Amino acid sequence: MLHVKKGVTVNRPREDVYQFWRDLENLPRFMQHLEMVEAADGGRSHWVAKAPGGKTVEWDAEIIEERPNELIAWRSLAGSDVRNEGAVRFTQAPGDRGTEVHVELLYDAPAGRAGATIAKLFGEEPSRQIRDDLRRFKQVMETGEIVRSEGNLEGAGQGVLKQRAAQAPEAEARP
Amino acid sequence: MKATCWMGKGSVEVRNVPDPKILNQRDAIVRITSTAICGSDLHLYNGFIPTMKKGDVLGHEFMGEVVEVGHGVKNLKVGDRVVVPFTIACGNCWHCQHDYWSLCENSNPNAALAETMMGHAASGAFGYSHLTGGFAGGQAEFARVPFADVGPLKIENGLSDEQVLFLSDILPTGYMGAEMCDIKPGDTVAVWGCGPVGLFAIKSAYLLGAERVIAIDRFEYRLTMAREKCGADTVNYEEVDSVTETLIEMTARRGPDSCIDAVGMEAHGHGLEYMYDRTKQALMLESDRPLALRQAILACRNGGTVSVIGVYGGLVDKVPLGTIMNRSLTIRSGQCHVHRYMRPLLDRIEKGEIDPTMVITHRMPLGDAAKGYDIFLNKEDNCEKVVLSA
Ligand SMILES: NC(=O)c1ccc[n+]([C@@H]2O[C@H](COP(=O)([O-])OP(=O)(O)OC[C@H]3O[C@@H](n4cnc5c(N)ncnc54)[C@H](O)[C@@H]3O)[C@@H](O)[C@H]2O)c1
Ligand SMILES: [Zn+2]
Ligand SMILES: [Zn+2]
């Protein structure tokens, strides 16, 4: 069982931050391991995550609790390979500091192949991945997109070892 | 294009590399007309800043002409002439909006790495290791400028490149060093280091109302510049037994009201103390040699301010914290919040209050960058500042 809690402060009004997250289809814009989230009726959604070796894993989820501008909680539907649940809370940061976003995720990695896949999905340090995702979320909310550098073409969340020298990419390497 | 690349400790080469490309909507591409070598580049050259990668394009002081803009840049157009601040800042985050641009919360893709080393991360910067984001620099023919809608300052008044180029870094840095001293009438300010940053700190201290500025270095040609171009009194630290005692005596035992460290992590010195720091640094038990900083702290008047604009990278030894505490000293520091100062300093240049060209001693084509590094590092040929034209 993976249990991760991380937070970030976003310099935007609470309504905006909540709205962006509530549209679950936005999540892949900053969650690196997600390929796609498709929202369906009744608070249901279909999630596709990247898995090692170019494969994907998929599951369905439903929103189990929702309080506008305060909280969104979701859980995978019974029978999913990847049992997981999550909640994100939005609170007013003190003074003029914007909005605090607190994320909590629980992943139940079952025994066997699916379990191994989940473990790999999150690398050895799941809390680091969530922290990087939240950093990217903040960038998208505050600046409009993920910030890229020549050494980090994919933006925040690449380990130092994967980084290139700080030179422009060749034309075809452009993301 | 041609670009100055870091090839390892003590080695830079001008090489052919791919042209920069728009990677974010708020990027612009600038064709560089003038660029400079900074004392900060020497820390990279000498291998004191970790996380450099072979091939990194160097350079963070540059200006030129906009040749391409991303969809998100509405305030610049192709053909505009701009000076680019060395710190990269988004303009949207809390720190940018509170005028702390070198602490931008979004511009450093490697913030996680910086957090591990420093607790929190600072902003991204051009050509300054992967700790500040892995951005390609501007000692090149072209550069990509992120957040081009926020950083670059348009130059529309016909001032020459040499008059405005240093708005990118060293003029604001020297100015911030003096501003942090919170200078009051009658104040004496001491400035360690008569490199370009030190000279601009001296000049700025006078502009901000200092009564007297005392400059410290060992190169006679640099001390002469401090006297003749900036009006400072000078101390050659090789000619006195104790810099601290000299300064205290020069101020009839009050000590300078504020002290500016414009030297940084590679301070030079003599005797046991210098040997101690060099040895510890070589053994990687200490990352920086804080000789100037220690003197600044000891010399400073009771209740005075020590302003640190020389760059430090990590850990230092034997900083007299007891002195700071018992004598009510204030330490202020930071990578320059360049965006804060560009416009007001451009005004001062236009009014003729400051002439930044005074620091330039060497002009060369970009292709000679390696030679430029060498001369500037070794303070040969009375070198103060090298400007490269691309
Ligand atoms: N805070 C910022 O944003 C910022 C920006 C630009 C540069 N810097 C830093 O400012 C510092 C100076 O830059 P520069 O371009 O003027 O470099 P520089 O190498 O030209 O000048 C440094 C000077 O310090 C002198 N010096 C060395 N040891 C000394 C000592 N013990 N006492 C007195 N003087 C001593 C040297 O002789 C030299 O003249 C560097 O550390 C650079 O990284 C900081
Ligand atoms: Zn510089
Ligand atoms: Zn910012």
GROMACS .gro file of N, CA and C and ligand atoms in nm, chain B residues 38-41 60-61 86 169-170 385, ligand 2:
model
   31
  213CYS      N    1   3.146   3.711  -1.685
  213CYS     CA    2   3.122   3.760  -1.549
  213CYS      C    3   3.210   3.685  -1.449
  214GLY      N    4   3.235   3.748  -1.335
  214GLY     CA    5   3.304   3.680  -1.226
  214GLY      C    6   3.233   3.551  -1.187
  215SER      N    7   3.101   3.550  -1.203
  215SER     CA    8   3.026   3.428  -1.172
  215SER      C    9   3.063   3.315  -1.269
  216ASP      N   10   3.092   3.350  -1.393
  216ASP     CA   11   3.134   3.247  -1.490
  216ASP      C   12   3.265   3.182  -1.447
  235HIS      N   13   2.543   3.467  -1.914
  235HIS     CA   14   2.415   3.516  -1.861
  235HIS      C   15   2.404   3.668  -1.871
  236GLU      N   16   2.501   3.733  -1.937
  236GLU     CA   17   2.492   3.877  -1.956
  236GLU      C   18   2.486   3.900  -2.106
  261PHE      N   19   1.963   3.828  -1.615
  261PHE     CA   20   2.022   3.693  -1.607
  261PHE      C   21   1.935   3.595  -1.530
  344ASP      N   22   2.301   4.230  -1.552
  344ASP     CA   23   2.350   4.168  -1.429
  344ASP      C   24   2.431   4.263  -1.342
  345ILE      N   25   2.556   4.291  -1.381
  345ILE     CA   26   2.650   4.348  -1.284
  345ILE      C   27   2.615   4.488  -1.236
  560LYS      N   28   3.690   4.385  -1.749
  560LYS     CA   29   3.566   4.328  -1.801
  560LYS      C   30   3.581   4.302  -1.950
  567ZN      ZN   31   2.707   3.780  -1.399
   0.00000   0.00000   0.00000
